[in-house]
XYZ file of C-alpha atoms in Angstrom:
590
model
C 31.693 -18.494 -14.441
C 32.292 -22.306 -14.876
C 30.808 -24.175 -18.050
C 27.503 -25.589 -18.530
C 28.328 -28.427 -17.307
C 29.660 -27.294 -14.174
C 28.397 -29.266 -10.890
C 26.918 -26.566 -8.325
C 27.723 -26.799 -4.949
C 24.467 -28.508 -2.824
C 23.667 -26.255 0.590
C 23.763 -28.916 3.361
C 20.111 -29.879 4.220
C 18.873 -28.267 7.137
C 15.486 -29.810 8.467
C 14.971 -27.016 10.599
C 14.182 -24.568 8.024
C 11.803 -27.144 6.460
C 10.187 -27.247 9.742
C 9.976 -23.005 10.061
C 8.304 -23.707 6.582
C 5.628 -25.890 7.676
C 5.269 -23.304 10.626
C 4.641 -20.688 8.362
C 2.340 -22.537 5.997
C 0.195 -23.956 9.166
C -0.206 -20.053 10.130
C -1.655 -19.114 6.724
C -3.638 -22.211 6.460
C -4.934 -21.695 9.906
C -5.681 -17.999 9.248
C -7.680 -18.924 6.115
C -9.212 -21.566 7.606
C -10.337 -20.353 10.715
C -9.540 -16.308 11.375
C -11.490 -15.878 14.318
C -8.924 -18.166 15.613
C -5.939 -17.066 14.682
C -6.277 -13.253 12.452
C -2.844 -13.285 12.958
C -1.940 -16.211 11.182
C -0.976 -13.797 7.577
C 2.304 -13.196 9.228
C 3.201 -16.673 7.962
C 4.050 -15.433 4.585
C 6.494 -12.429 6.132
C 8.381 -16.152 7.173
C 8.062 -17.702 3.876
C 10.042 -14.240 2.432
C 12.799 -14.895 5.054
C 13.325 -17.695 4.022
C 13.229 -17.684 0.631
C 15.904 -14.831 0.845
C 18.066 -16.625 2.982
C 18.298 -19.919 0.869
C 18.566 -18.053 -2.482
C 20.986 -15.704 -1.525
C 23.215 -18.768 -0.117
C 22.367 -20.419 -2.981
C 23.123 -17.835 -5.188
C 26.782 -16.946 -3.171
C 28.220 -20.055 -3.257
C 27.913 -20.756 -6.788
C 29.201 -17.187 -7.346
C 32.709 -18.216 -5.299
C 32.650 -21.490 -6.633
C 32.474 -20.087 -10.609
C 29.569 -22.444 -10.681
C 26.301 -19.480 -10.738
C 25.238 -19.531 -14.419
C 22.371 -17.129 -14.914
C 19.803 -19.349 -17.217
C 20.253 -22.495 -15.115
C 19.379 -20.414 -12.313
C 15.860 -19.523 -14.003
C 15.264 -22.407 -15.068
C 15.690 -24.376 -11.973
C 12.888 -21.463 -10.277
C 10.783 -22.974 -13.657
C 11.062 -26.181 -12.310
C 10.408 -25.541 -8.585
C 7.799 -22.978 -9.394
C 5.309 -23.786 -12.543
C 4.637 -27.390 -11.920
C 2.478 -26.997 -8.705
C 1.296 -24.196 -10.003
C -0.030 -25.385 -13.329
C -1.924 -28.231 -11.700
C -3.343 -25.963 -9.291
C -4.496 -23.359 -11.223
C -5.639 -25.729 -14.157
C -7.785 -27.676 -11.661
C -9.420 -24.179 -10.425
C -10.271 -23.401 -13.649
C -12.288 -26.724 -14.544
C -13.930 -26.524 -11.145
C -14.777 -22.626 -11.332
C -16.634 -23.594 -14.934
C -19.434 -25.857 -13.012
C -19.753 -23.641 -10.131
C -19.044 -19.946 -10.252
C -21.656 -17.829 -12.315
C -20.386 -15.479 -15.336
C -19.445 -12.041 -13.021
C -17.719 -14.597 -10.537
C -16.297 -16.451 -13.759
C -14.842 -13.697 -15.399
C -12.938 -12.128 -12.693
C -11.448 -15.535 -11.952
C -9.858 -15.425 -15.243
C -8.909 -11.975 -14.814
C -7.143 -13.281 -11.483
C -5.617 -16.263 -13.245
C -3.993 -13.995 -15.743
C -2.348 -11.701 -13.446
C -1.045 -15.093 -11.612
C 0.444 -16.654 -14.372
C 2.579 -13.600 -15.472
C 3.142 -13.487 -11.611
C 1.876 -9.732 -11.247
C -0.850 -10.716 -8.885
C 0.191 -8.159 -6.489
C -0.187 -5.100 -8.700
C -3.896 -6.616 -9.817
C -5.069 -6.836 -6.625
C -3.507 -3.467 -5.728
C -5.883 -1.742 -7.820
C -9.062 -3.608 -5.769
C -9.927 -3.975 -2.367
C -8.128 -4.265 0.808
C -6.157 -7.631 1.451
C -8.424 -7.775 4.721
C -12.084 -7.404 3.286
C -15.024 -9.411 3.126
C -14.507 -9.721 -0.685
C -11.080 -11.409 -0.488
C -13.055 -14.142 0.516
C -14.556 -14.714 -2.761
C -10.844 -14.677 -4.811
C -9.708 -17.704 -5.411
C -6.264 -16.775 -6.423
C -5.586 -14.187 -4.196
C -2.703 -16.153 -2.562
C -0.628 -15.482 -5.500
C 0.034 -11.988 -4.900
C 3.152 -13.457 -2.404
C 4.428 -16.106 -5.175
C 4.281 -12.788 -7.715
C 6.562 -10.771 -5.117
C 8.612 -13.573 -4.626
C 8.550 -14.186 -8.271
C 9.581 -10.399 -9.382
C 12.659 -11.080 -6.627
C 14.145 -14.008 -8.437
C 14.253 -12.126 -11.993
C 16.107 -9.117 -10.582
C 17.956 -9.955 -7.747
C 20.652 -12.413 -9.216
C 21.408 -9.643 -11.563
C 22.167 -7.048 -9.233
C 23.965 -9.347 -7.134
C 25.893 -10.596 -9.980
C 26.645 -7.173 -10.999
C 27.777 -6.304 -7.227
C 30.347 -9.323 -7.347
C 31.757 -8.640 -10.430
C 32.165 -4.624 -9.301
C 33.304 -5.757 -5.976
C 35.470 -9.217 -5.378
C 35.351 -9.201 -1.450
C 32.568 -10.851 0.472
C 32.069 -8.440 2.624
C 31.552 -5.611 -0.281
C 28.253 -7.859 -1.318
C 27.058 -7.960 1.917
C 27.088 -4.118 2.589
C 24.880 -3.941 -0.747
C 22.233 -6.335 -0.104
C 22.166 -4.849 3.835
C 21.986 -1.032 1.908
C 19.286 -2.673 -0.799
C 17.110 -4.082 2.925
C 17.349 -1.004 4.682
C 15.789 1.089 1.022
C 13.123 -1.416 1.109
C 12.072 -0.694 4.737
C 12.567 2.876 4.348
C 9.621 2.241 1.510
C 7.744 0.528 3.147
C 7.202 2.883 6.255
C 7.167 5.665 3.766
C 3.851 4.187 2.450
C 2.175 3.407 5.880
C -0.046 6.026 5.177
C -1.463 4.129 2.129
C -2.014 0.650 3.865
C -2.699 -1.379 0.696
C 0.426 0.030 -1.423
C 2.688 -0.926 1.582
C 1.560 -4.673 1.497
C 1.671 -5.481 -2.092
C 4.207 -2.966 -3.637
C 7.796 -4.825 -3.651
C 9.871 -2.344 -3.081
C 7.758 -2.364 0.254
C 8.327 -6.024 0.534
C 11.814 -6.918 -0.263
C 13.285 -6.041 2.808
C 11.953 -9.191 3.974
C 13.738 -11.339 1.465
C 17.076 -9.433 2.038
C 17.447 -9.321 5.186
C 17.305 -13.511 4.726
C 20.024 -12.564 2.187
C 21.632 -10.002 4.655
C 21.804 -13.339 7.257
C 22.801 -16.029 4.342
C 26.069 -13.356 3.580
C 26.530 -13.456 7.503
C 27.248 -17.231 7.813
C 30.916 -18.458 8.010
C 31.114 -21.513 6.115
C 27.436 -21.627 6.760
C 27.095 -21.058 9.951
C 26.934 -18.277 12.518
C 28.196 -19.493 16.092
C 26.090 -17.418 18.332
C 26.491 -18.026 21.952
C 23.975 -19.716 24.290
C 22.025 -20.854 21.032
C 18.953 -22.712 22.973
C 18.388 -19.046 24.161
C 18.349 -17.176 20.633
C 16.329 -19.858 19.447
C 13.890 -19.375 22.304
C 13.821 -15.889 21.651
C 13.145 -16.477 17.912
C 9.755 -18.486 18.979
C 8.658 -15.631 21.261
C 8.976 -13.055 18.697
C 7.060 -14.547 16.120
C 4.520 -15.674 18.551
C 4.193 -12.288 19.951
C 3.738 -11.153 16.203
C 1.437 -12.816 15.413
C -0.519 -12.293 18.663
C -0.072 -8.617 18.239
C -1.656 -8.575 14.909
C -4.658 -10.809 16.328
C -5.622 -7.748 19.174
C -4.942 -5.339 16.947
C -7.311 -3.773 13.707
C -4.444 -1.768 12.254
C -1.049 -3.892 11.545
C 0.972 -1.865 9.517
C 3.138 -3.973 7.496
C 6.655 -3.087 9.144
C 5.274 -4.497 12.435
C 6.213 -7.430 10.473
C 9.189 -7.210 11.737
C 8.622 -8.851 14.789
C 8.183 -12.223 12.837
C 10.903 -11.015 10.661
C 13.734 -10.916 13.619
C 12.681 -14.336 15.323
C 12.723 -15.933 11.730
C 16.082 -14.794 11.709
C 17.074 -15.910 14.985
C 15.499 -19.674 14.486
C 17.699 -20.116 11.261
C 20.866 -18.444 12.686
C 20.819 -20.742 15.812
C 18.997 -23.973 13.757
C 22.215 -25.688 13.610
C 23.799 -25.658 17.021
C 20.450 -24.909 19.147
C 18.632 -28.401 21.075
C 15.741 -26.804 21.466
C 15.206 -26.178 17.582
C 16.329 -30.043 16.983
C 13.910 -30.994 19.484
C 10.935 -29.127 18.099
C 10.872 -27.232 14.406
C 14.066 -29.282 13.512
C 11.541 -33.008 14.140
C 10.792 -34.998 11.012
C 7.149 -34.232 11.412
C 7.331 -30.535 10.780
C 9.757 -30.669 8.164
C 7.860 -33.018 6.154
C 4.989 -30.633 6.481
C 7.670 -28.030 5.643
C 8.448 -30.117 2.276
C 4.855 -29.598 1.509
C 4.321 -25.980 2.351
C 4.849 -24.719 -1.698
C 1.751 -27.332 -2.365
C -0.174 -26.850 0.675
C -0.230 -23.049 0.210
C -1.361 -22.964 -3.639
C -4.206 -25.870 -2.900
C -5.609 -24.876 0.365
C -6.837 -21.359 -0.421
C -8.822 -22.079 -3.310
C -10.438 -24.295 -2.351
C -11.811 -23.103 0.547
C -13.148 -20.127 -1.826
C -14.872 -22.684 -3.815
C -16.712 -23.699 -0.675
C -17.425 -20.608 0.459
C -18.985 -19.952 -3.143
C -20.929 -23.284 -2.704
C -22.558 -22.489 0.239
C -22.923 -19.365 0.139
C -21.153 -17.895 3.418
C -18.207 -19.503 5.454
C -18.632 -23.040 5.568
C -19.472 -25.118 8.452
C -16.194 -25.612 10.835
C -16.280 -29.287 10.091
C -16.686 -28.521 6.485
C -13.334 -26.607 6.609
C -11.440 -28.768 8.327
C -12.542 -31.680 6.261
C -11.382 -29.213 3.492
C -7.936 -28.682 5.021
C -7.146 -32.685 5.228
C -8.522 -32.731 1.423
C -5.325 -29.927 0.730
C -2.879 -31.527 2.427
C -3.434 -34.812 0.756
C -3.214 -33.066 -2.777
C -0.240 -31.388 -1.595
C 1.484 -34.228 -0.805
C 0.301 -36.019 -4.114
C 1.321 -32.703 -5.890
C 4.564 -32.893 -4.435
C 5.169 -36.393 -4.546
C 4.360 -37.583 -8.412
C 4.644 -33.893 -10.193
C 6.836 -31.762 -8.560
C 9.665 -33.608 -6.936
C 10.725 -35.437 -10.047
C 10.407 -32.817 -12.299
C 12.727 -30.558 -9.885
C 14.990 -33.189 -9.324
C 14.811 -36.056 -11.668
C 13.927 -34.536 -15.292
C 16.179 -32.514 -16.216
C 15.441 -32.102 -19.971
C 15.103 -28.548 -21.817
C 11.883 -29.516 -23.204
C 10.389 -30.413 -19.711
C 11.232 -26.706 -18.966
C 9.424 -25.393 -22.369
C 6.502 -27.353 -21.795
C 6.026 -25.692 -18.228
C 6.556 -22.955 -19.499
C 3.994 -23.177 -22.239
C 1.852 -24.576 -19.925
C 1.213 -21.476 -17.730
C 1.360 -19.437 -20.927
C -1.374 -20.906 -22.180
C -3.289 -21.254 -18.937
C -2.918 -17.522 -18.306
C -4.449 -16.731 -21.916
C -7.463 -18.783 -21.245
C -8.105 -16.858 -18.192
C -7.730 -13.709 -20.557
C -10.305 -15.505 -22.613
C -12.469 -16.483 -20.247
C -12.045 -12.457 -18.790
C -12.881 -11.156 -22.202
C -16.246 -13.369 -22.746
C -17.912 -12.202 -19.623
C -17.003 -15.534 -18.003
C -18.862 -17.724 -20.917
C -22.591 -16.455 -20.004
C -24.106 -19.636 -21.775
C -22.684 -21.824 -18.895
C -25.093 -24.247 -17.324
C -23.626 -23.000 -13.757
C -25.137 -19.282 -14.885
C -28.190 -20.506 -15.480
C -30.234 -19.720 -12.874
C -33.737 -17.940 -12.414
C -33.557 -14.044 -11.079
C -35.708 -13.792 -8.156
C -34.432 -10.809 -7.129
C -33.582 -8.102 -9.454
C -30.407 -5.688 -8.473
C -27.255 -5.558 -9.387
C -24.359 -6.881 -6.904
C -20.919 -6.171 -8.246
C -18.816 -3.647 -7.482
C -18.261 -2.913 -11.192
C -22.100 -1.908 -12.145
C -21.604 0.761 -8.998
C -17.941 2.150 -10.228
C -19.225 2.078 -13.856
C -22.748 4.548 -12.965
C -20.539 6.751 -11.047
C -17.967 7.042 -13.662
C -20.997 7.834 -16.020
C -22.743 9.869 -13.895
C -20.597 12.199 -12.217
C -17.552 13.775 -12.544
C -13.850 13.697 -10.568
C -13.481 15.156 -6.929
C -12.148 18.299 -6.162
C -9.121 19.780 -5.505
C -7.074 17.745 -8.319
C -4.309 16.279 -5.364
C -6.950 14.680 -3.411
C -8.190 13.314 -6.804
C -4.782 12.089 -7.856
C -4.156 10.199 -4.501
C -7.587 8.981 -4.328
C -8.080 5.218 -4.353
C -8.170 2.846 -7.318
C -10.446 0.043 -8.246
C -9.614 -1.754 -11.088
C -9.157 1.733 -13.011
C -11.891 3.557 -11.382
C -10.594 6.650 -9.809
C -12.450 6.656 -5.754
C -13.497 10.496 -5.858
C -15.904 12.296 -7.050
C -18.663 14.841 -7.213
C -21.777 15.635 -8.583
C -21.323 18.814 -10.220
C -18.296 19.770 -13.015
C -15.854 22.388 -12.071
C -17.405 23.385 -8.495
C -16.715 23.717 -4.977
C -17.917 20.629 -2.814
C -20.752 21.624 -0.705
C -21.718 18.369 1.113
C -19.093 15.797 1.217
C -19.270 12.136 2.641
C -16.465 11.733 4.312
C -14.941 7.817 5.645
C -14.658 4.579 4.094
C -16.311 2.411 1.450
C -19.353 2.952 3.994
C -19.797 6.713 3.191
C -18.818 6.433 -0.428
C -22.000 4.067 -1.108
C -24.109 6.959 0.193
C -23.052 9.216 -2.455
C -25.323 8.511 -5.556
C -28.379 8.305 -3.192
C -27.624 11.822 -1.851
C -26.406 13.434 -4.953
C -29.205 12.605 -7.243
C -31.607 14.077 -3.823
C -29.847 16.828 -3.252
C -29.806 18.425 -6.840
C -29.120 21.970 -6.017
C -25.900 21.154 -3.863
C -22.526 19.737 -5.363
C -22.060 16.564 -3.289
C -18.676 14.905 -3.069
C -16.763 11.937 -0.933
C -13.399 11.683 0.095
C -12.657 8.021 1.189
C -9.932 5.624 3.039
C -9.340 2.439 2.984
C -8.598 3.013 6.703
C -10.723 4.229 10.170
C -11.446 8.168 11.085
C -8.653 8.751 13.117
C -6.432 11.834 12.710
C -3.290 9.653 14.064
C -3.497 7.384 10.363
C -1.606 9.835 7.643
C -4.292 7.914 4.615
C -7.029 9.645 6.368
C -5.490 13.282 7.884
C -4.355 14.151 4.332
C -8.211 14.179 3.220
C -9.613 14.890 6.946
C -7.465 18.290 6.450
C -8.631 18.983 3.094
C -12.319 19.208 4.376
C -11.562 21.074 7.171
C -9.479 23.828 5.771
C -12.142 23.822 2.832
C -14.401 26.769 3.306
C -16.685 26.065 0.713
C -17.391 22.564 2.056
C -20.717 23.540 4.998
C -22.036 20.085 5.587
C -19.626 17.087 6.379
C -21.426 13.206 6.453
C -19.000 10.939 8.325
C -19.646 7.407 7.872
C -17.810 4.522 8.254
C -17.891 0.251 8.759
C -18.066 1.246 12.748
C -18.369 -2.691 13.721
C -15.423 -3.290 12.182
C -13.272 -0.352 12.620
C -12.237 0.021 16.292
C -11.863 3.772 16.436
C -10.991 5.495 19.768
C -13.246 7.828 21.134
C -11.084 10.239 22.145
C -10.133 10.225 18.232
C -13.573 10.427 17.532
C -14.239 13.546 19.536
C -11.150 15.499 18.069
C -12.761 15.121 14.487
C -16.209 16.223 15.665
C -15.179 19.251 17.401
C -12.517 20.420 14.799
C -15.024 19.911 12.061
C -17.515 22.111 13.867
C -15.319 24.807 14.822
C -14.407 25.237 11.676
C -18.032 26.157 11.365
C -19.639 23.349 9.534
C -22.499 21.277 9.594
C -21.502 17.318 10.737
C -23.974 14.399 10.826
C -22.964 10.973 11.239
C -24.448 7.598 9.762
C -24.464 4.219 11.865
C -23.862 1.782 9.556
C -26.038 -1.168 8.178
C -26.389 -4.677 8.756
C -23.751 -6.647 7.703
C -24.306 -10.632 6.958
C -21.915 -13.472 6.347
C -24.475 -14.672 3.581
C -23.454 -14.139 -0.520
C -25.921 -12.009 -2.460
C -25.810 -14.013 -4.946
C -28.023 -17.031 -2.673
C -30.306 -14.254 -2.369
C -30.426 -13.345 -6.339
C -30.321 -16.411 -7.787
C -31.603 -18.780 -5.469
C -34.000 -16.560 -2.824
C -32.210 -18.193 -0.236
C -32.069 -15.293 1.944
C -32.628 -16.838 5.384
C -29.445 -15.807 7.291
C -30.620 -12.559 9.385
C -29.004 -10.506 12.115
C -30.543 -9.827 15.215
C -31.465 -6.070 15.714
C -29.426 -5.389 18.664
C -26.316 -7.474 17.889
C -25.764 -3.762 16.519
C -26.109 -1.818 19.108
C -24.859 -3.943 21.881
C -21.361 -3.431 20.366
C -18.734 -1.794 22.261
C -17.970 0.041 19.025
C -21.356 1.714 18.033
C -21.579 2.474 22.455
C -17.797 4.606 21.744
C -19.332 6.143 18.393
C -22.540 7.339 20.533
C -20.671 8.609 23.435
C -18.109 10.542 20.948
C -21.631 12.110 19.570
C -22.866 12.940 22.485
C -19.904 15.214 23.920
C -19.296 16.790 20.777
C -22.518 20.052 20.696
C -24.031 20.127 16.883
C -23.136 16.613 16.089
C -25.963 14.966 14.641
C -26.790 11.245 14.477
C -28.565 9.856 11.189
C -30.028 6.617 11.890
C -30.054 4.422 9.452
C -29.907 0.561 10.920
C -33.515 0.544 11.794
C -34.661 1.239 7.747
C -33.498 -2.542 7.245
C -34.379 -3.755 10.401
C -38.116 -5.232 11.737
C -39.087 -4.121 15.207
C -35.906 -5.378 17.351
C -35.689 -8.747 16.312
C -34.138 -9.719 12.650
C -32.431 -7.363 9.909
């Protein structure tokens, strides 16, 4: 290694990959903004880890031939990329969130802004809900979980690689490793496609992302790779991630290596970016990468905000209101990025600059912990508001009665692998130390049945085994408990119930779990689901705004419930328990 004061080699600037940035951002942003136009859009971030791993790892490599790479500067310059954006960001959330989110909301904010500023987002939000449900909507830092993955890359990965040079002079030795290290990581990852959420936010599941940037940065020949016919790579690079991203918009299950798709043509666009036309002529144009300049800003500020709104009003905003609320991100992104972070990551180089940023998001991640701890400071005028409905709304009142109530499912492995939400264990029965007799048997949909039909059915030991995923034999998440109830002799009566509107299960898949469950010789019934509404709760609690209603048959005149009713009506002994029309008047409103 060369001496402090050595001078590290500068990458040549490649406008190209500041224009796949702004690509990537403007898929996310579009996603979050608008995901009945484009559900695909979260593949943006799988491009964000490309490239990431590509310009770190060349980063990284050349100052390692050079004797340039010193360890410390190298964290300290991801201090002064990383923590001043963030810092403004999250500091600004904070102030807002005291003035308009009430105590529960509050409280788990700080709880969120905790995990993000010691950058273990992913691993918080791994113990909630699904990336994909309605809740997400209401996190404001739920974007973080990426920066945290990212994050937890940069502190281990110079080390190893700095351990493989020093074990192993020649180039080529260090790029065998980090090509071994991608291949482990995507092994993981489809390893845990049977647990949906552990695939997406783990990082061993996530890595192989980054690397394989790395793999590509190790690839380059004085940085470059001369592929032939370029223009043609390159145009093969845009179809893949547009057929990615397409292919995640048709489809309800995208497993997270299917990300590969966006994963290759990433690759391709920044292998051929230098010698390819067609990439000068359209992601390589000053437009995009200015946009691509912004993209660290622009995806901390957009998100958040938009939550805000959403907690303002209540339900998704109006589509002017978001868009309005998309030009108000990129203009603080480009402040952001303009007086804060630019010359503090390349004009200020002082140690104490780097302390105080530190500090900063030190501090700012205890006074979420405080905020957390104190129940989201009750006393605030923002929680002020009359009841006029009583209830209780968060999930945390419904895990907490169970927890008190009841007692863990049965048999102890489907216990262990059961879901987790925020500590609470997803499993359980009514009765200690007996055989399940009735078990509810789905999603989240059947598990909110359970305390209703346990505390009924007092002579019977009711249970539920739940997914995060839909009833279909095919998904490994929901076979392993599917088998358990059907090899489970003690287990007569199965409940299957599940978000059908959203889940777009098969009916032939349907059909194969009705007729194995009743020729195993037990009693099956299955739920239809209940209304769902884009409206918050909370209008209706605190404010007895309650107006937004669903008409009857938007229910039953989709193609979903018409595949769940055929599947019912094949299947001899299947019975359908009708819910819907409890919450329903006449066939009008819900």
């Amino acid at each position: 290694m060369k001496a402090a004061g050595s001078e590290h080699i500068k990458l040549e600037y490649r406008p190209d990959i500041d224009g796949l940035r702004a690509v990537a951002v403007l898929l996310v942003v579009i996603y979050h903004g608008f995901p009945e136009v484009l559900s695909g859009g979260f593949l943006g971030v799988d491009m964000f880890f490309v490239l990431s791993g590509f310009l770190i790892t060349s980063i990284i490599s050349r100052d390692i031939d050079s004797s340039a790479f010193n360890l410390s500067h190298f964290y300290i310059g991801r201090v002064r990329r990383i923590f001043p954006s963030l810092v403004i960001v999250t500091t600004t959330i904070l102030v807002a969130g005291w003035f308009i989110f009430r105590s529960e909301e509050y409280s788990k904010l700080g709880k969120e802004l905790f995990a993000g500023s010691f950058f273990y987002s992913n691993f918080y939000y791994l113990s909630q809900d699904n990336y994909f449900d309605t809740a997400s909507e209401l996190k404001p830092f739920l974007h973080l979980w990426s920066l945290s993955i990212e994050e937890q890359f940069y502190i281990l990965y110079p080390i190893i690689f700095l351990v493989f040079s020093k074990l192993f002079k020649e180039h080529k030795f260090r790029l065998f490793a980090t090509t071994a290290l991608a291949i482990a990581s995507f092994a993981m990852c489809l390893l845990l496609t049977g647990t949906p959420a552990k695939s997406f936010f783990l990082p061993a599941s996530r890595w192989w992302e980054l690397l394989l940037g790395g793999v590509l940065a190790l690839s380059c020949t004085n940085g470059r790779i001369n592929l032939p016919y370029p223009n043609l790579f390159a145009l093969m690079g845009y179809a893949s991630i547009a057929f990615g991203v397409f292919l995640a918009s048709v489809v309800d299950s995208f497993p997270t290596y299917m990300g590969l798709t966006v994963v290759f043509g990433t690759l391709l666009l920044v292998a051929t970016g230098q010698d390819s036309e067609l990439i000068r002529q359209t992601t390589g144009r000053n437009l995009l990468a200015g946009i691509g300049k912004l993209s660290y800003s622009l995806y901390l500020w957009h998100w958040p905000i938009l939550v805000l709104a959403r907690t303002v009003y209540g339900e998704q905003p109006p589509t002017l209101v978001r868009v309005t609320l998309i030009a108000l991100s990129f203009m603080l992104a480009l402040l952001t990025t303009r007086f804060l972070e630019t010359p503090i990551r390349f004009r200020v180089r002082r140690t104490r600059t780097v302390l105080l940023l530190f500090s900063s998001l030190l501090l700012i991640g205890f006074v979420g912990f405080v905020v957390s701890e104190t129940k989201g400071f009750p006393e605030r005028a923002a929680n002020n508001h009359q009841i006029k409905y009583a209830g209780d709304l968060n999930h945390n009142d419904f895990f907490m009665y169970i927890s008190n109530n009841f007692y863990p499912c049965t048999p102890a492995e489907v216990h262990n692998a059961a879901l987790i939400w925020e500590g609470f264990v997803r499993c359980n029965q009514s009765k200690i130390n007996q055989p399940i007799d009735v078990l509810l048997l789905g999603d989240s949909h059947a598990e909110h049945l359970f305390i209703g039909l346990a505390e009924q059915l007092k002579n019977k030991n009711v249970g539920y085994y739940i997914t995060d995923t839909q009833i279909n034999e095919s998904d490994p998440e929901f076979n392993r408990i599917f088998q358990t109830a059907l090899t489970n002799p003690s287990i007569r009566t199965v409940i299957l119930a599940n978000m059908w509107i959203k889940r777009d299960v098969p009916r032939g898949e349907l059909i194969s779990v009705f007729r194995k469950l009743v020729d195993s010789g037990k009693n099956v019934y299955v739920t239809d689901d209940i209304p769902v509404f884009e409206i918050d709760p909370h209008f209706c609690k605190f404010f007895g705004e309650c107006s937004d209603t669903e008409p009857y048959a938007a229910y039953f005149d989709d193609r979903r419930y018409f595949e769940l009713i055929a599947a019912i009506r094949v299947v001899p002994n299947v019975t359908l328990i009708e819910t819907y029309k409890y919450f329903c008047k006449g066939e009008e409103i819900c």
